[in-house]
Coordinates of C-alpha atoms in Angstrom, one line a residue:
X248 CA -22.4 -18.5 -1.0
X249 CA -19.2 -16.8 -1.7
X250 CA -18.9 -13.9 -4.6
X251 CA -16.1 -14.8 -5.4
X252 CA -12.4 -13.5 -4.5
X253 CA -10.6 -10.0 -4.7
X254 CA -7.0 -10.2 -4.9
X255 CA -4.9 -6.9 -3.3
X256 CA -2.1 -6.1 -1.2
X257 CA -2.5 -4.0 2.3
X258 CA -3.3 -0.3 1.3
X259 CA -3.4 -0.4 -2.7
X260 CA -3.9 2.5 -3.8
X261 CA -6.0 1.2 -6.5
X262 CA -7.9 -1.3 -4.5
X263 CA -9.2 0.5 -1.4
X264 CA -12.3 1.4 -3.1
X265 CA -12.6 -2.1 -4.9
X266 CA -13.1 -2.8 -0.9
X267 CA -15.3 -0.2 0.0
X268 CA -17.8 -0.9 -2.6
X269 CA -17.6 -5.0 -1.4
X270 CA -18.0 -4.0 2.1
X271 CA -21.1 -1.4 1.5
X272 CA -22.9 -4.0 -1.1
X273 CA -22.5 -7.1 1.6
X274 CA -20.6 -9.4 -1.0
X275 CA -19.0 -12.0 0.4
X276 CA -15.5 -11.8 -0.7
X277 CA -12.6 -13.9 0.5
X278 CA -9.1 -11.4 0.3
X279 CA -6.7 -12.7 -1.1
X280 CA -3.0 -11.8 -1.0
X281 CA -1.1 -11.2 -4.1
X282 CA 2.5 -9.7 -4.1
X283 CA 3.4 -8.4 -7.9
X284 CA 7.3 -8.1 -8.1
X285 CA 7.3 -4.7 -9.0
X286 CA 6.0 -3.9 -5.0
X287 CA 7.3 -6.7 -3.8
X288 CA 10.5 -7.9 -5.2
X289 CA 11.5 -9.9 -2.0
X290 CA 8.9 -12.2 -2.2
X291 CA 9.4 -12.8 -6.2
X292 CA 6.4 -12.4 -7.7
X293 CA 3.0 -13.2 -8.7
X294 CA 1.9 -17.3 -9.9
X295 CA 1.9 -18.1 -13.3
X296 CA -1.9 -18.9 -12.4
X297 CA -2.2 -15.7 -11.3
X298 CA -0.9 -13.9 -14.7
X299 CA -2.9 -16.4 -17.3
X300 CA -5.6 -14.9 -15.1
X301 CA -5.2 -11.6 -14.8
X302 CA -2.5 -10.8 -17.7
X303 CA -0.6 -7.7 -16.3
X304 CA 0.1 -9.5 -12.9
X305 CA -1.3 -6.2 -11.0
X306 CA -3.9 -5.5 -8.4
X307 CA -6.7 -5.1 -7.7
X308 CA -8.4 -8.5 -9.7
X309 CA -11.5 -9.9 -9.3
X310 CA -12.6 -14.1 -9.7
X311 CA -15.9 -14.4 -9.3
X312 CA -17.1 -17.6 -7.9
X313 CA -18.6 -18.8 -11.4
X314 CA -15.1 -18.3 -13.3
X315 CA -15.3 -14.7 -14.1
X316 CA -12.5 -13.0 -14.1
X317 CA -11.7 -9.4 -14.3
X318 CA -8.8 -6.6 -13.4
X319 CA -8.4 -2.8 -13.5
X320 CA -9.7 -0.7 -10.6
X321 CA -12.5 1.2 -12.9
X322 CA -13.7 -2.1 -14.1
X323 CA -13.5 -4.4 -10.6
X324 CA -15.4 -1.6 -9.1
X325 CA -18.2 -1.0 -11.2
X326 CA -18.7 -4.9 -11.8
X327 CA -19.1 -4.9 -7.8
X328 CA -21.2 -1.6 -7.4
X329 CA -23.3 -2.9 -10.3
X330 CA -24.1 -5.9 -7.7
X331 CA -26.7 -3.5 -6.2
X332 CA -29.3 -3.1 -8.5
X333 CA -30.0 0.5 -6.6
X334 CA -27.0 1.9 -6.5
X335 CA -25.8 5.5 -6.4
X336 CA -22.7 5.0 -6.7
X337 CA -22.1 5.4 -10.0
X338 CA -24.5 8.6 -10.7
X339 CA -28.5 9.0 -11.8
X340 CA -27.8 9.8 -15.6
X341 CA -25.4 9.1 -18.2
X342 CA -23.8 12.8 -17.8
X343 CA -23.1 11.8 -14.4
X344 CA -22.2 8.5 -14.9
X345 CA -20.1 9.7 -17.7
X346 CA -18.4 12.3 -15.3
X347 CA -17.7 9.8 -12.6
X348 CA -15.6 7.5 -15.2
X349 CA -13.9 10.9 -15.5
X350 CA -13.1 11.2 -12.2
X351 CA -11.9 7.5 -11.6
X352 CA -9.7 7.8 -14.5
X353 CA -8.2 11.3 -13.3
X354 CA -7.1 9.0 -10.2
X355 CA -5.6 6.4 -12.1
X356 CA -3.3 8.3 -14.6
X357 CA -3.2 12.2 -13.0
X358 CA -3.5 12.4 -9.6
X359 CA -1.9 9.1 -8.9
X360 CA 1.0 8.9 -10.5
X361 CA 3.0 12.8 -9.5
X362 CA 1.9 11.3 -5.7
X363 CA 3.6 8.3 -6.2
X364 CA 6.8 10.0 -8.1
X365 CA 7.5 11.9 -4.9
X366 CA 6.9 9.1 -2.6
X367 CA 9.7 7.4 -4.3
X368 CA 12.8 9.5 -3.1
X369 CA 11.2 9.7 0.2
X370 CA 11.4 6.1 0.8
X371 CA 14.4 5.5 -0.9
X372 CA 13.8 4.2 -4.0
X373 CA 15.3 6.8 -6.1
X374 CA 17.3 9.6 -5.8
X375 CA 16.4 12.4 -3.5
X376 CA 17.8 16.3 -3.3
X377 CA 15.6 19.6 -2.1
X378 CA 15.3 20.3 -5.5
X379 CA 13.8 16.9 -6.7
X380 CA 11.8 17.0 -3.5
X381 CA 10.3 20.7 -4.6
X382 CA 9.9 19.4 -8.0
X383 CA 7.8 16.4 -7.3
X384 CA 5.4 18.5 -4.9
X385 CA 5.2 21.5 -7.6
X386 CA 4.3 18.6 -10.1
X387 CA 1.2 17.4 -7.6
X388 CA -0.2 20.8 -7.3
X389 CA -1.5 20.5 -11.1
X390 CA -3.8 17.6 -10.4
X391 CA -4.9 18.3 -6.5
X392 CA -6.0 22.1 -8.0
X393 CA -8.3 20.1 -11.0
X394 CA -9.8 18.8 -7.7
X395 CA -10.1 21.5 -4.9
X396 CA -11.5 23.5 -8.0
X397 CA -14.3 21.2 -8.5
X398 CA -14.9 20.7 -5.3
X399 CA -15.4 24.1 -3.7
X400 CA -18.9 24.4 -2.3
X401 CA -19.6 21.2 -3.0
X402 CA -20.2 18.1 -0.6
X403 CA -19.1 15.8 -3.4
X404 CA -17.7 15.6 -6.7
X405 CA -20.8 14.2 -8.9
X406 CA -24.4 14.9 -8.0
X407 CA -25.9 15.1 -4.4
X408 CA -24.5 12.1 -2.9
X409 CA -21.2 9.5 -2.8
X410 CA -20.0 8.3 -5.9
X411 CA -17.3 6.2 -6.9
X412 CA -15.4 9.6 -8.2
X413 CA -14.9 10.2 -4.3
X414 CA -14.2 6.4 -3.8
X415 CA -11.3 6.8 -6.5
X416 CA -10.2 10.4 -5.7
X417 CA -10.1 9.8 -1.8
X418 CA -8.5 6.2 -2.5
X419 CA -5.6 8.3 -4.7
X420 CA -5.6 11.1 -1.7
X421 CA -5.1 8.6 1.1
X422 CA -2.0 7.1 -0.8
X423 CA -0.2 10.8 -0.5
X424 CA -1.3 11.3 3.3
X425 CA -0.1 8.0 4.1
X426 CA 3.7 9.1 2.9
X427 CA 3.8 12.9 2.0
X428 CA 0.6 15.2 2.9
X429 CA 1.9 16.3 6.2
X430 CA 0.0 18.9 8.4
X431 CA 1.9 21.5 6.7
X432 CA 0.2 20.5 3.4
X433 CA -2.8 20.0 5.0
X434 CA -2.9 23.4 6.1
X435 CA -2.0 24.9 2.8
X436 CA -5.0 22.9 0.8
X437 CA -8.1 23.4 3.6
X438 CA -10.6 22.9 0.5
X439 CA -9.0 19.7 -0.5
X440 CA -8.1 18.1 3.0
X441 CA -11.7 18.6 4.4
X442 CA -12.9 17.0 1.8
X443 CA -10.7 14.3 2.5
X444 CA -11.4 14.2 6.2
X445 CA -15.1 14.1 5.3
X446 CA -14.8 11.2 3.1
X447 CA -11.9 9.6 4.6
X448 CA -14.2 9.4 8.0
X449 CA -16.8 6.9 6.4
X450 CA -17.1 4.0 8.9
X451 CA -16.4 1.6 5.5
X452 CA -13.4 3.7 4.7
X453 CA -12.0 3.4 8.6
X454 CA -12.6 -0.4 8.0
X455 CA -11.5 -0.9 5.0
X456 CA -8.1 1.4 4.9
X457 CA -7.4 1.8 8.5
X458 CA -7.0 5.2 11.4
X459 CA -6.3 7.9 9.7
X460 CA -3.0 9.3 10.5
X461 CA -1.7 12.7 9.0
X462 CA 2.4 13.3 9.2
X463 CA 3.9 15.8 10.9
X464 CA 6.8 15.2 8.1
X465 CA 7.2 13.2 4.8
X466 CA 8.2 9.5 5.7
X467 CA 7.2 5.7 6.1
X468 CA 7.6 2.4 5.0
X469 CA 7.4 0.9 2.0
X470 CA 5.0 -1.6 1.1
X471 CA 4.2 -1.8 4.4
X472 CA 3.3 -6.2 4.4
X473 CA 4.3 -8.5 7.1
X474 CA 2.9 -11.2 6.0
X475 CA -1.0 -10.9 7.1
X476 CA -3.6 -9.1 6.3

C-alpha cells in the first residue's frame, strides 16, 4: 500500500533529505512534481489544491495516504524517519535529539540562505560585479566555519552515527557544489569538503541527488527541470 505522496522539484535543496529518509525507511512514496512560481515562473505556479493543502505553496510537502498532510523540511522528515520505530536518525537522547533540530534549522535559515544569495548573480538573477561576487562568498564563510568547527575530528555531527543534522547540512552543502563550491573552494575548506565527500557518497544519497560533480568554476543552470523527473 502506498504511504502516501511527497511533492518536490528535481534537486530541492530542502527536499533531498525528505528523500533520503523515504528511500532508507522503504516507504512507498509516489513523487510528485510541483513547480511553485517563485522557481518556476514559466510554468505559473502551484494548484489552488495544492496551496489549501499545503498553505505557503513551497516544497517539500507530504500527503499521506490517509489524508494527512504536512510541509516544512524539519517536520516532513522527522514524520518519515519517525516511520521506523528504530531509528537513529534523529539521536539516542533528548540532548541529541535536541541538537540535531539544531543542526536542521542551521540549514534552513544560516547556511542556506548566503549559498543561495550568491548563486543568484551567478545565474543571472540579480546583479553581479567582483565585488558582490566577494561579498556573497565572504558572507558563506560565517556559517560553513559554525560547521568545519564542529566537525573536526568527528565522523559526524551528533553522536556516533548518521543523523538527520548530516542529512540537512549535506542536503544545504550539495546545493552550493552544484552552482559555486568549485575545486578551488574545495581545496580551501579540506575539513568541510571531506565531510561532504563522505556523506555525499552514501549509495541513498547517489540515488536520491544524483553523481556528484564538483566545478572547476562557478556556473549552471537554473532550476534545472525539463519536464521529468
Amino acid at each position: 500500500m502506498s504511504f502516501g505522496k511527497l511533492y518536490t522539484y528535481p534537486k530541492a535543496p530542502r527536499s533531498t533529505m525528505t528523500l533520503y529518509i523515504a528511500t532508507l525507511n522503504n516507504l512507498d512514496i509516489e513523487i510528485v512534481p510541483a513547480l511553485p512560481g517563485k522557481i518556476y515562473p514559466e510554468h505559473g505556479d502551484v494548484s489552488e489544491e495544492y496551496y489549501s493543502k499545503f498553505h505557503t505553496g513551497k516544497v517539500p510537502a507530504l500527503e499521506t495516504a490517509d489524508g494527512f498532510c504536512v510541509y516544512e523540511s524539519i517536520a516532513v522528515s522527522w514524520f518519515l524517519a519517525k516511520q521506523n520505530p528504530n531509528t537513529t536518525l534523529l539521536g539516542s537522547n533528548l540532548k541529541e535529539e535536541t541538537t540535531v533540530l539544531r543542526w536542521a534549522s542551521f540549514m534552513n535559515y544560516e547556511l542556506l540562505p548566503p549559498i543561495m544569495a550568491w548563486i543568484v548573480p551567478i545565474i543571472g538573477r540579480g546583479p553581479s560585479s567582483p565585488e558582490i561576487l566577494a561579498q556573497c562568498e565572504k558572507n558563506c564563510e560565517l556559517t560553513i566555519r559554525a560547521v568545519e568547527k564542529e566537525i573536526t575530528g568527528k565522523k559526524f555531527l551528533v553522536g556516533g552515527c548518521l543523523t538527520m543534522a548530516d542529512l540537512f547540512v549535506v542536503s544545504g552543502l550539495a546545493r552550493g557544489y552544484q552552482f559555486v563550491f568549485t575545486k578551488a573552494w574545495a581545496a580551501k575548506h579540506p575539513i568541510v569538503h571531506e565531510y561532504y565527500m563522505r556523506i555525499r557518497s552514501d549509495p541513498i544519497f547517489m540515488k536520491v541527488a544524483g553523481e556528484i560533480v564538483i566545478r572547476d568554476g562557478p556556473g549552471g543552470t537554473y532550476p534545472d527541470y525539463d519536464g521529468t523527473f
